[in-house]
């Protein structure tokens, strides 16, 4: 048997003993992460938050893919004029050609990596970059693939998705699709923040059949929409909230005054009236979530239209100075409502972790938008995994607009989950791989089921 | 000699040269961390902040262990009703049985790992999880161990603790224990924030023998307590502070008005009166710390009773929007007072690092509460180790209520300290192991001595 | 061929297959980082922000080195009285002797590592610590080296710097140096924040030849300085800003009133007048940057003189509660101006990343001051590299006062850049080394050229 000369602190040993020691390093290595990833990647899951249109869930052409705001806004940020890529009436192919021309400066971004991984997985693309030289072939061949009659089912199958949550306007009919696959979710931003708009009130009146004259009728109208959503299989109510919003119950008389002010003056109502009206409607939604047993997804921290000159969906940013203490009244007042929380800024993640560790009705939910990049996910996820009960963490959602994006986005998350489980649980804390995999499975798959699929009678 | 075929960039080399290269990896590996940990783990240290009751320092049964708020609050957060585990008159064994039933969802948490490591170390437990099937045997055998007459000394010895700091109410007699082992520390939250409560004023009058009629007599009363604590071996004054507190000197007349308002109306006094009274008392404490040469531990950032429905000691949370700039007047006004600072939120850690790097009288102190989990410790510690003078960092305190917890909590810290020293100093900066160990020793052990044991005449 | 017994999950394999597997670990190892570093370290670059005095760019003695505020402030923080090291009239050698005596507690800091690496690189120092025993030899031999007539050129050459940006007062003559090597940069803090000081107004009047009577003449005076700077080769306008500053256009009449108030009452003018005056001047600067095609470096977040008792340049700290949303009006109003942004606190880095990802005119710029330490750089850099277009990231600047510091500071940055590229791009994302190196080169070198060297006509 060969003898290997080793550094002093290891002493001399046989090659076999040497390989034993090396095993430990090997164990620390990429292979452990890969093994954990492989198991997680085999799971069939539900995606608990997307913007999928169930009537057109998959892309028709690459224009639907490259039209995703991540590509247009990053290309615009790197110098492409908005008018050039958003010119009205552009043919899909021309649009793709223009966006591709602006992709070069984005090649480092993780968002770009989603695009490449998706093209490779679904459309047989073999390159690392999409350029002026190769995009057209990809465009044509992918269009062919996308035109298969069962393409969206095929994407779901290959992405191992058994369901995707939708983001439905409150007046959505929710008809014409399978709610077991495309799961309705009542999005309520318009009700809380845009009731001053005549068009919003008209949509509410028309969809509910209730004329809105006062708080009582407003409540009836909204309740009617809850009833509708509940009956069509909705599994959550959701809303995104600006950093300065503070949920608060509003006394009946004040709420009435506020609403009348908003009904009379619309978006031109006094700021305090508008704010109280928002708070009153928000509180109503929480009450209805309690009544219907629906989780209330709160997505906290976005400022809309900070950059009005930006591309479509590329204008929103944030003020990271927000605290969950603003939500203390809500969490205390509705112990029976489950609040899966997303925060926009990673600096709020410790609060999210702590509030989920203390409040039974607060859960961590995914990695949202500007925090949906590996460095922030890795740090935020690590903090959650070690301090929040394992039953209270909903690992990830894709937030996608087209089905093709779930696969690369979830793959990114699963690689990070495998990395954190490998480094912080198997290595640092001596867990077995089996235990790590079971934990990852719960966070990635099981909790979504437990949290959203436990409506009464089910 | 065997030849090993290596990738191109390494070139071909002999097995021995190959092993040389591998040495470098080995060095990077777990073994380095383990070696550093082993040295740090052998040190006898003082724990500079705990909530130990010196008359009952160790646990009597597992109920004292599982009654720690981390387990009750996390179990409650994961679904166990408060009333179930806090039912009055519960027998210890029944209480443990009920808490154990709710531990399953916590098995991932680092707090749970403290429990298991402690049971394994002190009570011969051999499992990885405490369950309905195995808890009773542990309960019985541990009760037997705990009932040994010298159990608390044994715990101290095996935990390598030569002293633990206490958290004493201002009216504590400080009698009946050895202050060299159980080191008195004057906790002052009541004086600063609850002087409006009649019961607090009565305790102060009765313990000091001074009737509180005005600022002068209030000061005499508090000074009497400092004298008492100093004479009984106190080594620090300490307080926890809400995020919106801003220390400020209050003019004599204003302070008098504020105090009179509080004496008259108690907790119902006007908010500005209450605030000025708090500020005046706080400033008085700083002056007395100067007078008695006591370090003033500031624990910054907690909001009390955010979740009033929570379990005992499981109701506090925070608003992470706090800045040390609020303390600039204090740090400037008392250059002769040492302020070991703890911050509740990791987002404040960079400020803590910077303020300690600039102000001679500001020190970093441990990793507090919601920041006492590995991901935050690792990040916060890394930032401190590389930018704060090594003499100004008090590494860790356990914050424990029962002696058994120091060992697993310090073990967690020492593993992270070893990891950071290995990765960021030995690997990244080329330090020798000896130098890394010396630095770790100073942070973990020596600074506690230097900072707290340098009272005049000692 | 020898057989190596491997753990079960690897199976048995030949030594050669074994080495193949080990290659992957090797690849993960230090060697990859080292290879990436070596390439980056070979690049000739421009340092886009320093405080170099072009008439005296390099040090004369170690006193110029150890007088850097990092050493005096850290030594002071660790216990050295300010008066001792700042005693007026100290001879350089005596000053060094006094500072060296206080360096012991700093040996852990990264700032200290800059010192040692610099002494080793430029002055043949062979130790790891500078102590009472060895400093004098270093002092003497370094003084000899520094006295070489071409020393500053030699430092530039060995540091691979082809240019360093200066920080010039608005009334700087900008004469007597080569602006291709020492690149002028118009620093504007005095104009925005200290126009109330008579001395500042006099300097402006005298350097511009314009009497300041109203907003129009103030603008003419400042415009004259832009013209001067532009003609002497200035490549940027720069300013540091306190956390509470919010740029805003000020209506003509209000601006006039504010300015008249400041002209009349100086620094004693009402706070709102002073603030509006600052805002009006700031807006003027942005307009002039647009006019002259100069990037406007914003360094956001510093509070001056928080610790008035501190050493020279060691008195400033910050309130990390700042948001880039305060700058939304500015970024929207000046799409034609490039804003390279530095933030003082790492908790603002995610906002910087997001704002750079959305706004075409916002760029990330270096790692400033209290965030210029490895842990923060590594985290902040990782977040930027994966989400900001690669054309919009200016990697690093030294902020140095003496040329000798560029080398160790850039070396620190390049090591971290190599680490992040190795771990997060080559390992985590499967990039080739070539691609990683190209990205690093762009961030470290190329973007500085693109951003600052594209003035009209060049």
Short mmCIF file of C-alpha atoms in Angstrom, two decimals, chain C residues 108-340:
data_model
loop_
_atom_site.label_atom_id
_atom_site.label_comp_id
_atom_site.label_asym_id
_atom_site.label_seq_id
_atom_site.Cartn_x
_atom_site.Cartn_y
_atom_site.Cartn_z
CA UNK C 108 -6.73 42.39 14.02
CA UNK C 109 -8.24 45.06 11.82
CA UNK C 110 -8.20 45.03 8.06
CA UNK C 111 -7.02 48.62 8.14
CA UNK C 112 -3.90 47.43 9.95
CA UNK C 113 -3.42 44.78 7.29
CA UNK C 114 -3.28 47.56 4.66
CA UNK C 115 -0.41 49.08 6.60
CA UNK C 116 1.55 45.87 6.88
CA UNK C 117 1.01 44.84 3.26
CA UNK C 118 2.12 48.28 2.17
CA UNK C 119 5.25 48.26 4.32
CA UNK C 120 6.10 44.82 3.03
CA UNK C 121 5.50 45.71 -0.60
CA UNK C 122 7.13 49.10 -0.79
CA UNK C 123 9.66 49.15 1.99
CA UNK C 124 10.88 45.60 2.37
CA UNK C 125 9.36 45.17 5.81
CA UNK C 126 9.37 41.52 6.80
CA UNK C 127 7.36 41.48 9.99
CA UNK C 128 3.66 40.94 10.62
CA UNK C 129 3.36 43.67 13.23
CA UNK C 130 4.85 47.11 13.64
CA UNK C 131 6.05 47.48 17.20
CA UNK C 132 8.17 49.54 19.52
CA UNK C 133 11.01 47.17 18.65
CA UNK C 134 11.02 47.42 14.92
CA UNK C 135 9.37 50.64 13.81
CA UNK C 136 12.46 52.82 13.82
CA UNK C 137 14.31 50.75 11.28
CA UNK C 138 11.26 50.84 9.04
CA UNK C 139 10.95 54.56 9.55
CA UNK C 140 14.50 55.23 8.49
CA UNK C 141 14.66 52.87 5.56
CA UNK C 142 11.26 53.96 4.25
CA UNK C 143 12.22 57.63 4.54
CA UNK C 144 15.20 56.87 2.35
CA UNK C 145 13.03 55.16 -0.23
CA UNK C 146 10.46 57.92 -0.15
CA UNK C 147 13.13 60.54 -0.74
CA UNK C 148 13.92 59.16 -4.18
CA UNK C 149 13.06 61.90 -6.67
CA UNK C 150 10.73 59.69 -8.69
CA UNK C 151 9.08 57.97 -5.74
CA UNK C 152 5.49 58.89 -6.53
CA UNK C 153 5.90 57.69 -10.13
CA UNK C 154 7.41 54.51 -8.82
CA UNK C 155 4.43 53.97 -6.52
CA UNK C 156 2.03 54.57 -9.38
CA UNK C 157 3.95 52.15 -11.59
CA UNK C 158 4.12 49.40 -8.99
CA UNK C 159 0.49 49.93 -8.08
CA UNK C 160 -0.42 49.69 -11.78
CA UNK C 161 -2.27 52.99 -11.61
CA UNK C 162 -2.44 55.01 -14.77
CA UNK C 163 -4.48 57.74 -13.11
CA UNK C 164 -5.98 58.79 -9.81
CA UNK C 165 -8.96 61.07 -9.38
CA UNK C 166 -8.54 63.97 -6.99
CA UNK C 167 -10.96 65.72 -4.66
CA UNK C 168 -10.53 69.39 -5.43
CA UNK C 169 -11.99 72.34 -3.61
CA UNK C 170 -14.11 74.46 -5.91
CA UNK C 171 -11.50 77.25 -5.83
CA UNK C 172 -8.56 75.01 -6.70
CA UNK C 173 -6.32 76.47 -9.39
CA UNK C 174 -5.72 72.98 -10.75
CA UNK C 175 -2.28 74.00 -11.89
CA UNK C 176 1.13 72.40 -11.63
CA UNK C 177 0.26 68.76 -12.27
CA UNK C 178 -0.60 66.47 -15.13
CA UNK C 179 -4.42 66.13 -15.25
CA UNK C 180 -4.10 62.88 -17.17
CA UNK C 181 -2.46 61.29 -14.12
CA UNK C 182 -3.99 63.39 -11.37
CA UNK C 183 -7.51 63.83 -12.63
CA UNK C 184 -9.41 66.85 -11.29
CA UNK C 185 -12.76 66.27 -9.66
CA UNK C 186 -14.94 69.11 -8.40
CA UNK C 187 -15.92 68.59 -4.78
CA UNK C 188 -18.99 70.58 -3.85
CA UNK C 189 -19.83 69.97 -0.18
CA UNK C 190 -18.87 73.53 0.74
CA UNK C 191 -21.17 75.06 -1.87
CA UNK C 192 -24.18 73.01 -0.86
CA UNK C 193 -23.78 72.90 2.89
CA UNK C 194 -21.54 75.79 3.91
CA UNK C 195 -22.59 78.72 1.78
CA UNK C 196 -23.62 80.35 5.05
CA UNK C 197 -19.92 80.70 5.91
CA UNK C 198 -18.54 84.02 4.83
CA UNK C 199 -15.19 82.43 4.03
CA UNK C 200 -16.82 80.03 1.56
CA UNK C 201 -18.65 82.81 -0.24
CA UNK C 202 -15.47 84.85 -0.41
CA UNK C 203 -13.56 81.94 -1.88
CA UNK C 204 -16.28 81.52 -4.46
CA UNK C 205 -16.35 85.20 -5.35
CA UNK C 206 -12.62 85.43 -5.55
CA UNK C 207 -12.13 82.31 -7.64
CA UNK C 208 -15.03 83.06 -9.99
CA UNK C 209 -14.67 86.80 -10.18
CA UNK C 210 -18.42 87.07 -9.64
CA UNK C 211 -20.01 88.98 -6.76
CA UNK C 212 -22.76 86.88 -5.17
CA UNK C 213 -25.89 88.96 -4.74
CA UNK C 214 -28.68 86.69 -5.78
CA UNK C 215 -29.46 83.29 -7.25
CA UNK C 216 -28.51 84.39 -10.73
CA UNK C 217 -25.06 85.61 -9.73
CA UNK C 218 -24.54 82.57 -7.51
CA UNK C 219 -25.26 80.41 -10.49
CA UNK C 220 -22.86 82.39 -12.64
CA UNK C 221 -20.15 82.02 -10.04
CA UNK C 222 -20.61 78.28 -9.78
CA UNK C 223 -20.87 77.93 -13.55
CA UNK C 224 -17.55 79.73 -13.83
CA UNK C 225 -15.98 77.11 -11.62
CA UNK C 226 -17.48 74.31 -13.73
CA UNK C 227 -16.01 75.96 -16.80
CA UNK C 228 -12.64 76.16 -15.10
CA UNK C 229 -12.73 72.55 -13.95
CA UNK C 230 -13.96 71.32 -17.29
CA UNK C 231 -11.18 73.11 -19.11
CA UNK C 232 -8.57 71.64 -16.78
CA UNK C 233 -9.73 68.10 -17.46
CA UNK C 234 -12.13 67.42 -14.60
CA UNK C 235 -13.95 64.14 -15.01
CA UNK C 236 -16.54 64.32 -12.25
CA UNK C 237 -18.39 66.47 -9.78
CA UNK C 238 -18.69 64.94 -6.31
CA UNK C 239 -20.37 65.51 -2.98
CA UNK C 240 -20.97 63.73 0.32
CA UNK C 241 -24.43 64.01 1.80
CA UNK C 242 -26.01 63.57 5.23
CA UNK C 243 -28.75 60.93 5.70
CA UNK C 244 -31.54 63.46 6.00
CA UNK C 245 -30.80 65.34 2.78
CA UNK C 246 -33.53 65.19 0.14
CA UNK C 247 -32.77 66.81 -3.21
CA UNK C 248 -35.65 68.85 -4.51
CA UNK C 249 -36.12 71.66 -6.99
CA UNK C 250 -36.82 74.94 -5.26
CA UNK C 251 -39.09 77.50 -6.89
CA UNK C 252 -37.29 80.60 -8.06
CA UNK C 253 -38.88 82.93 -5.53
CA UNK C 254 -38.30 80.58 -2.61
CA UNK C 255 -34.72 80.03 -3.66
CA UNK C 256 -34.15 83.75 -3.80
CA UNK C 257 -35.67 84.24 -0.36
CA UNK C 258 -33.62 81.39 1.05
CA UNK C 259 -30.39 82.68 -0.44
CA UNK C 260 -31.01 86.24 0.74
CA UNK C 261 -31.64 84.84 4.22
CA UNK C 262 -28.35 82.99 4.12
CA UNK C 263 -26.45 85.95 2.71
CA UNK C 264 -27.84 88.07 5.53
CA UNK C 265 -27.60 85.74 8.52
CA UNK C 266 -24.90 83.32 7.40
CA UNK C 267 -24.81 80.07 9.32
CA UNK C 268 -27.30 81.59 11.76
CA UNK C 269 -30.06 81.69 9.14
CA UNK C 270 -33.24 79.78 9.88
CA UNK C 271 -33.02 76.05 9.33
CA UNK C 272 -35.64 76.02 6.54
CA UNK C 273 -33.74 78.81 4.72
CA UNK C 274 -30.49 76.93 5.03
CA UNK C 275 -32.12 73.75 3.81
CA UNK C 276 -33.77 75.37 0.82
CA UNK C 277 -30.55 77.10 -0.03
CA UNK C 278 -28.73 73.74 0.05
CA UNK C 279 -31.40 72.19 -2.13
CA UNK C 280 -31.30 75.03 -4.63
CA UNK C 281 -27.51 74.87 -4.94
CA UNK C 282 -27.56 71.10 -5.22
CA UNK C 283 -30.09 71.29 -8.04
CA UNK C 284 -27.94 73.89 -9.76
CA UNK C 285 -24.98 71.52 -9.59
CA UNK C 286 -27.02 68.77 -11.23
CA UNK C 287 -28.00 71.18 -13.99
CA UNK C 288 -24.37 72.12 -14.52
CA UNK C 289 -23.33 68.47 -14.57
CA UNK C 290 -25.88 68.02 -17.35
CA UNK C 291 -24.53 71.04 -19.15
CA UNK C 292 -20.89 69.97 -18.92
CA UNK C 293 -21.49 66.27 -19.33
CA UNK C 294 -19.91 65.44 -15.97
CA UNK C 295 -20.92 62.45 -13.85
CA UNK C 296 -22.14 63.51 -10.41
CA UNK C 297 -20.70 61.25 -7.70
CA UNK C 298 -23.06 61.10 -4.74
CA UNK C 299 -21.69 59.74 -1.48
CA UNK C 300 -24.74 59.26 0.65
CA UNK C 301 -25.18 58.97 4.36
CA UNK C 302 -22.55 60.66 6.51
CA UNK C 303 -23.19 62.73 9.63
CA UNK C 304 -20.31 65.04 10.37
CA UNK C 305 -18.76 65.63 13.80
CA UNK C 306 -20.86 63.10 15.69
CA UNK C 307 -17.87 62.68 18.00
CA UNK C 308 -16.33 66.15 18.29
CA UNK C 309 -13.75 64.81 20.72
CA UNK C 310 -12.33 62.49 18.08
CA UNK C 311 -9.09 62.87 16.19
CA UNK C 312 -8.72 64.75 12.91
CA UNK C 313 -11.05 63.12 10.34
CA UNK C 314 -12.15 60.61 12.97
CA UNK C 315 -15.30 62.33 14.15
CA UNK C 316 -17.88 61.41 11.53
CA UNK C 317 -20.45 58.65 11.81
CA UNK C 318 -23.92 58.06 10.48
CA UNK C 319 -27.55 57.18 10.85
CA UNK C 320 -28.17 54.15 8.66
CA UNK C 321 -31.84 55.04 8.30
CA UNK C 322 -31.58 56.61 4.88
CA UNK C 323 -33.33 55.68 1.65
CA UNK C 324 -32.57 56.33 -2.00
CA UNK C 325 -36.23 57.15 -2.39
CA UNK C 326 -35.15 60.57 -1.13
CA UNK C 327 -33.36 60.93 -4.50
CA UNK C 328 -36.24 59.94 -6.77
CA UNK C 329 -36.92 63.48 -7.95
CA UNK C 330 -33.28 63.97 -8.83
CA UNK C 331 -32.93 60.73 -10.76
CA UNK C 332 -36.14 61.43 -12.66
CA UNK C 333 -35.31 65.06 -13.39
CA UNK C 334 -31.80 64.43 -14.76
CA UNK C 335 -31.88 61.39 -17.06
CA UNK C 336 -28.91 62.85 -18.93
CA UNK C 337 -26.67 62.94 -15.86
CA UNK C 338 -24.82 59.84 -14.69
CA UNK C 339 -24.94 59.37 -10.91
CA UNK C 340 -22.29 56.96 -9.57
#
